[in-house]
PDB file of C-alpha atoms in Angstrom:
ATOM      1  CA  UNK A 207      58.262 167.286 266.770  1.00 75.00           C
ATOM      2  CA  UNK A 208      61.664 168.041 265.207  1.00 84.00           C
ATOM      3  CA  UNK A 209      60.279 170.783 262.564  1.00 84.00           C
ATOM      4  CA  UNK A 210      63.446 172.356 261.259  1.00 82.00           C
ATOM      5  CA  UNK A 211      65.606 171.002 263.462  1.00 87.00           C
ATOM      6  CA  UNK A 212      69.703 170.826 262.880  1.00 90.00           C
ATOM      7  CA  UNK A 213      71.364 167.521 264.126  1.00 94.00           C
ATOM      8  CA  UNK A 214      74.896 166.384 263.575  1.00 94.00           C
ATOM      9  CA  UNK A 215      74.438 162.437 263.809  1.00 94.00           C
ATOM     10  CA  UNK A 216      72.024 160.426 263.142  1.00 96.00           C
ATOM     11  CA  UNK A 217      68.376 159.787 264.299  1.00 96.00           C
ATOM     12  CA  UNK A 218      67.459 156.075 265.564  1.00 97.00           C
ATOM     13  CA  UNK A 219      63.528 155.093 266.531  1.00 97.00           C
ATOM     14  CA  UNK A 220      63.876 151.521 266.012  1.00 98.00           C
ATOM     15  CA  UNK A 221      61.247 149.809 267.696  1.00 97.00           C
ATOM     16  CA  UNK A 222      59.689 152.865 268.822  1.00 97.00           C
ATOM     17  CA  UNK A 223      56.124 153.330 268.941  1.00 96.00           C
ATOM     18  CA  UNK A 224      54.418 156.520 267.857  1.00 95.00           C
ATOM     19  CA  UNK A 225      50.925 158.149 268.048  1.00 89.00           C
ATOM     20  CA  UNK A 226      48.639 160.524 269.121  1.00 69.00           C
ATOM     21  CA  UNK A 227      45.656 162.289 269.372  1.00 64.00           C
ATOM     22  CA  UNK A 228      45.884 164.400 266.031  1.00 66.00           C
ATOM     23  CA  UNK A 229      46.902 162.950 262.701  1.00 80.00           C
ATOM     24  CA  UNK A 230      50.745 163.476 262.661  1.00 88.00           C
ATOM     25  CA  UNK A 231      52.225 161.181 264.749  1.00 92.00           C
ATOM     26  CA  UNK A 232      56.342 162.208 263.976  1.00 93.00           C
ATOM     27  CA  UNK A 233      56.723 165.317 262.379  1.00 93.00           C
ATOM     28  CA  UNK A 234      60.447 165.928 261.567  1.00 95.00           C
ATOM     29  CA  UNK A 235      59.836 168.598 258.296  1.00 96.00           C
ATOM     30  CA  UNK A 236      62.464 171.251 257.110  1.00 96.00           C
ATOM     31  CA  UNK A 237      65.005 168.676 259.400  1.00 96.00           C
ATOM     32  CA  UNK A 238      68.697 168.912 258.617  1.00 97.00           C
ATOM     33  CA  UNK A 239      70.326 165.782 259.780  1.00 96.00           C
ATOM     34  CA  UNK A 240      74.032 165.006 259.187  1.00 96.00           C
ATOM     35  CA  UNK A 241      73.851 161.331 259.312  1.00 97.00           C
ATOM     36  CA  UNK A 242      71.254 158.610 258.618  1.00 97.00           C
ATOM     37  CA  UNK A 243      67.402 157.846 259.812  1.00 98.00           C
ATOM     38  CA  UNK A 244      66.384 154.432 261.338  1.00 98.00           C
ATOM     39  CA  UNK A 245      62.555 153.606 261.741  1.00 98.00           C
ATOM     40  CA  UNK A 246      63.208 150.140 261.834  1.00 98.00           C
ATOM     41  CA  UNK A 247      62.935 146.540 263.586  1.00 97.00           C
ATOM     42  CA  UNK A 248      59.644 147.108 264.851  1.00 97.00           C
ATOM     43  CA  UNK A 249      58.854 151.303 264.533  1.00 98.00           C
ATOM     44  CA  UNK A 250      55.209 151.352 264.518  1.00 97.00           C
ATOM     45  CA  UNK A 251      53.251 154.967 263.677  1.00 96.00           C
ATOM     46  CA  UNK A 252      49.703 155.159 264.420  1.00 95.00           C
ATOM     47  CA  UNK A 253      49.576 158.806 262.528  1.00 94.00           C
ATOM     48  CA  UNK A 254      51.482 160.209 259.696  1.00 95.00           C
ATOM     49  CA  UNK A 255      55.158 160.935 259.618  1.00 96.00           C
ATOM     50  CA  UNK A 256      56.379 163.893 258.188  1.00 96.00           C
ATOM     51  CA  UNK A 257      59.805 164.729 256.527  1.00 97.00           C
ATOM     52  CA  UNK A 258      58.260 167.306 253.926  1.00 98.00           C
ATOM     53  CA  UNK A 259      62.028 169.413 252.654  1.00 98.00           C
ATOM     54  CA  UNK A 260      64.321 167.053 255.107  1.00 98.00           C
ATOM     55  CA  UNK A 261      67.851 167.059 254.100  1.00 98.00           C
ATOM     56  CA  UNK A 262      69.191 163.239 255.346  1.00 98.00           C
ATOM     57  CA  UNK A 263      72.832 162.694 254.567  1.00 98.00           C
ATOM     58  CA  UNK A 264      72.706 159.345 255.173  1.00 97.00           C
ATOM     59  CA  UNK A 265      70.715 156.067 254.134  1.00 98.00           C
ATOM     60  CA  UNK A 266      66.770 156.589 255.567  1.00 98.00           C
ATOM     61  CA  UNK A 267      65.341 152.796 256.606  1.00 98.00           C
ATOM     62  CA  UNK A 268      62.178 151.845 257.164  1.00 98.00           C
ATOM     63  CA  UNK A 269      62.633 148.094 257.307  1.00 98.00           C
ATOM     64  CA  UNK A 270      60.418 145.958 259.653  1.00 98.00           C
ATOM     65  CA  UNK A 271      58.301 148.926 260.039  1.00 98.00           C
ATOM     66  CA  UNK A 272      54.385 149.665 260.177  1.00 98.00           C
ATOM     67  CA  UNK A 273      52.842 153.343 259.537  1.00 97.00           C
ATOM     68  CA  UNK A 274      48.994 153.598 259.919  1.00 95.00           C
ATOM     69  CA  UNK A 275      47.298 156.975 258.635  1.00 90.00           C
ATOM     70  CA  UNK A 276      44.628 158.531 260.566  1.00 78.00           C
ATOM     71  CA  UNK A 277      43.850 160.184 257.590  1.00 85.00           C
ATOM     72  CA  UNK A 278      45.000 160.061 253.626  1.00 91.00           C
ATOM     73  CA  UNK A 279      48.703 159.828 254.357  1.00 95.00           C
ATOM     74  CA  UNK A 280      50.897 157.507 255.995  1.00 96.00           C
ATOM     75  CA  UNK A 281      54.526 159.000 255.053  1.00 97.00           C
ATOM     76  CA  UNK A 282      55.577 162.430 253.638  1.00 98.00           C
ATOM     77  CA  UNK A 283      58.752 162.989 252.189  1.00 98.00           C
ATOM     78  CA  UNK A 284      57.970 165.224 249.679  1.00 98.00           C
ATOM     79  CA  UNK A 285      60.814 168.063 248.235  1.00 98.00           C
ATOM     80  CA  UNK A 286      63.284 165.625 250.918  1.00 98.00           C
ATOM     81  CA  UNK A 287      66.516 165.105 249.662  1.00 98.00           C
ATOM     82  CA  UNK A 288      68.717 161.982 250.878  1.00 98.00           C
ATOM     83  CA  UNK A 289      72.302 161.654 250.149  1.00 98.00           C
ATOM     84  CA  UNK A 290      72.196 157.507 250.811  1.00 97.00           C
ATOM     85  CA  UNK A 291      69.904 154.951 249.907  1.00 98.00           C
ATOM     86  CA  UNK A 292      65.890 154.787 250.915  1.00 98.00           C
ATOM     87  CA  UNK A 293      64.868 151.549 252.362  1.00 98.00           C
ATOM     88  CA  UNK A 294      61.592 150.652 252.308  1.00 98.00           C
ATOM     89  CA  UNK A 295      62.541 146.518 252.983  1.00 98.00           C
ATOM     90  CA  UNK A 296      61.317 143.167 254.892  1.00 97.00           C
ATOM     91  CA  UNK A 297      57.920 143.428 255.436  1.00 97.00           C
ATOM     92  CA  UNK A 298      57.259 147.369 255.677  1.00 98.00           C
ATOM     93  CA  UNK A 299      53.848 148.046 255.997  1.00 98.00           C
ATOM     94  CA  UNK A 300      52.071 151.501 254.952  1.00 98.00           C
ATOM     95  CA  UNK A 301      48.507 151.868 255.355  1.00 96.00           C
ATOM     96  CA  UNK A 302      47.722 155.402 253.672  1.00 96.00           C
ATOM     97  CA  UNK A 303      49.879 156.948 250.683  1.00 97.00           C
ATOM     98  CA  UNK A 304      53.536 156.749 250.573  1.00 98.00           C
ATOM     99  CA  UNK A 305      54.395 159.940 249.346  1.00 98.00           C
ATOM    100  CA  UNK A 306      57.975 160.814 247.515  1.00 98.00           C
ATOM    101  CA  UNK A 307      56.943 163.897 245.397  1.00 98.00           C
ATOM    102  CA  UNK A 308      60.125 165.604 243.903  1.00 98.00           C
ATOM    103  CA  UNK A 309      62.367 164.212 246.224  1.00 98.00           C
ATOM    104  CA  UNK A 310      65.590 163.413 245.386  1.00 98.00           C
ATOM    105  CA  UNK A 311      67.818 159.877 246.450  1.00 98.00           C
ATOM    106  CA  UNK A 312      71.508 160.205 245.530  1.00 98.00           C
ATOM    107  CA  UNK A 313      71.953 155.938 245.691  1.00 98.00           C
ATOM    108  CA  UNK A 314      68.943 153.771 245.625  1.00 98.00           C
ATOM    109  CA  UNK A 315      65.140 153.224 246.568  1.00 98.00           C
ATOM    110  CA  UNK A 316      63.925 149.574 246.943  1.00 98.00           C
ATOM    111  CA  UNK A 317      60.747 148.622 248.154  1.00 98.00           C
ATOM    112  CA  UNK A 318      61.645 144.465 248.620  1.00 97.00           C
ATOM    113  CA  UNK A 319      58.698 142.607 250.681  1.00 97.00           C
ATOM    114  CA  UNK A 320      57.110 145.545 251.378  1.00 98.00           C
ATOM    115  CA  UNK A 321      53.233 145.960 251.631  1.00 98.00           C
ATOM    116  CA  UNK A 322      51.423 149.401 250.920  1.00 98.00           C
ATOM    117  CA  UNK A 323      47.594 149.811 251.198  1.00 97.00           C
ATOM    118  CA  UNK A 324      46.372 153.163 250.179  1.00 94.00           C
ATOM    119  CA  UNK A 325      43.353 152.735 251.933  1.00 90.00           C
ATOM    120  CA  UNK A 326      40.891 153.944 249.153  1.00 89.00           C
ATOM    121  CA  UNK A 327      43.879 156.560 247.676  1.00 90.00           C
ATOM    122  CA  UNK A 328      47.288 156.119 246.223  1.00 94.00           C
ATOM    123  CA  UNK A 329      49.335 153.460 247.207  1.00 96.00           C
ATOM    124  CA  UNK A 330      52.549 154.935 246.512  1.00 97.00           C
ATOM    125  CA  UNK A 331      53.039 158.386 244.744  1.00 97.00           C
ATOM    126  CA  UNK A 332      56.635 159.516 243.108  1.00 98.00           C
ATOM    127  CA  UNK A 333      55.824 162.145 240.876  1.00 98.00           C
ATOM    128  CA  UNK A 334      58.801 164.097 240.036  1.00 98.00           C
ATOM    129  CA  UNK A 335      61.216 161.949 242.042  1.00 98.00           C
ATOM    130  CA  UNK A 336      64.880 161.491 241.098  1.00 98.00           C
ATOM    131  CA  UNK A 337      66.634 158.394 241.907  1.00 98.00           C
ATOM    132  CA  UNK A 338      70.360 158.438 240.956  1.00 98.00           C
ATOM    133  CA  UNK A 339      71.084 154.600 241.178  1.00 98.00           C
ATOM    134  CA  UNK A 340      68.165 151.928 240.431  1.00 98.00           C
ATOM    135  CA  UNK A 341      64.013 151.676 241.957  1.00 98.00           C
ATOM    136  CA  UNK A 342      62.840 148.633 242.665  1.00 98.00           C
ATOM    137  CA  UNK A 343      59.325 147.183 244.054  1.00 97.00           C
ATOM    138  CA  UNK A 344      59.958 143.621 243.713  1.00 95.00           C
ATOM    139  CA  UNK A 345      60.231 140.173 246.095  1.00 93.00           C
ATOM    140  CA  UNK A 346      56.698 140.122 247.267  1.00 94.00           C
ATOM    141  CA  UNK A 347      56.189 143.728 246.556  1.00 97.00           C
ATOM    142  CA  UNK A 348      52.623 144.870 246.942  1.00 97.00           C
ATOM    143  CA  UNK A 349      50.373 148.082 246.705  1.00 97.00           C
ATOM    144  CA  UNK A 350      46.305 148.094 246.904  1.00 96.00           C
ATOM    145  CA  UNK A 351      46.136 151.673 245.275  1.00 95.00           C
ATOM    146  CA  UNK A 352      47.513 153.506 242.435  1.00 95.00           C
ATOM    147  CA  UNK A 353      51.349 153.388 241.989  1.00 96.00           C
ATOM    148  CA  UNK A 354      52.160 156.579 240.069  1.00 95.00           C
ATOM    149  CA  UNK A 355      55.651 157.503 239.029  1.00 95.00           C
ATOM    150  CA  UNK A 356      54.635 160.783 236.422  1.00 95.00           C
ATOM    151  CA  UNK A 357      57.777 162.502 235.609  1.00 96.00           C
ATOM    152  CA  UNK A 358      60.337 160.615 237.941  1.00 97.00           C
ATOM    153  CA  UNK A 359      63.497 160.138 236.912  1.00 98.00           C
ATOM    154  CA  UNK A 360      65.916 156.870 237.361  1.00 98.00           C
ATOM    155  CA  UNK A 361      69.703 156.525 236.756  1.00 97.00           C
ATOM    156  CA  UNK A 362      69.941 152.990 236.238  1.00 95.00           C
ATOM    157  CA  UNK A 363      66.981 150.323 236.716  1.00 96.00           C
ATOM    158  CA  UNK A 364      63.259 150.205 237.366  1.00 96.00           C
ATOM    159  CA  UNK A 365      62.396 146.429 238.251  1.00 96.00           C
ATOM    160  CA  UNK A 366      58.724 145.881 239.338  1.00 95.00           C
ATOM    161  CA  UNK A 367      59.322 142.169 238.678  1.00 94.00           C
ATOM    162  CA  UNK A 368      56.860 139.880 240.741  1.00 93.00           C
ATOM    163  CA  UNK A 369      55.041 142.828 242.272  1.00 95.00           C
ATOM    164  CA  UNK A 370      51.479 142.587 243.083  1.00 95.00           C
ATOM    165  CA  UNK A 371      49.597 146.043 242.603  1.00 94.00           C
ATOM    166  CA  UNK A 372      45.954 146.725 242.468  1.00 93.00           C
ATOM    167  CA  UNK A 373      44.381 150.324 241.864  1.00 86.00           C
ATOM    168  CA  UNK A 374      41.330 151.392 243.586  1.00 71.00           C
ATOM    169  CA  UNK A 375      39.495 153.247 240.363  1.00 71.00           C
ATOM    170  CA  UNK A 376      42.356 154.119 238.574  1.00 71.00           C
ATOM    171  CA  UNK A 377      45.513 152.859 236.931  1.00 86.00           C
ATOM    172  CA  UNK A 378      47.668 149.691 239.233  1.00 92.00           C
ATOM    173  CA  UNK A 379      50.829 151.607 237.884  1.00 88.00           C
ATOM    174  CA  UNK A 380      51.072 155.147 236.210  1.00 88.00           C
ATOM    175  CA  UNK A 381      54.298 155.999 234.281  1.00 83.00           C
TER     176      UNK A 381
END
């Protein structure tokens, strides 16, 4: 737990693995960290991980990484605001919702190879999100849920080209 925390670098758990007996595995909400966030090259959660209001002034990756939920959600950055790049890249695997409400990215999102399962919910959920550069969900993108995007907001690009989404009784994609 790192609920509020202050840190002047920046926060590395590749290859770590997470979990425990209640449903948040990694709870890091109201963090303000200086530099970036790895979860990468093997980080495995069994449990959600929190960033609800983080403040990341550096790129956030999640590539090569696995998050199972115990319960509806697998990640929570919702209201988190990232002054790189969000990485969500090379085989990233969600099971539960992916949630990015009314955060805010000052570079880019891309979710390339990346497989999210909502598990009976939402897939991927970006209401209200700003995204200064481009969002993509391509190169063997997939979500089995709802991928909802109501009200976001994207500088440049939106590619979804070659991605692979299936919602659970409701819309694959919601714009």
């Amino acid at each position: 737990r790192l609920l509020g925390a202050v840190v002047e670098g920046q926060i590395i758990f590749d290859g770590a693995k997470i979990g425990g007996e209640d449903s948040n595995a990694l709870s890091m909400d109201g963090i303000v960290l200086k530099g970036g966030l790895s979860c990468s090259d093997g980080f495995f959660s069994r449990g959600e991980v929190r960033l609800v209001g983080a403040n990341i002034g550096g790129e956030v990756s999640f590539a090569r990484a696995r998050i199972e939920s115990l319960t509806k959600v697998a990640l929570d950055m919702t209201r988190s605001t990232m002054n790189g790049s969000l990485f969500f890249i090379d085989n990233f695997k969600a099971v539960g919702e992916v949630r990015l409400v009314s955060a805010f990215v000052a570079s880019n999102v891309e979710f390339k190879s990346a497989h999210l399962d909502g598990a009976g919910h939402r897939a991927l959920r970006m209401d209200g999100l700003t995204v200064k550069g481009y969002l993509i969900c391509k190169d063997d993108f997939s979500a089995n849920g709802e991928v909802r995007l109501a009200g976001a907001s994207v500088g440049s690009m939106v590619d979804f080209s070659g991605a692979k989404m299936r919602g659970d009784n409701s819309n694959a994609l919601n714009m």
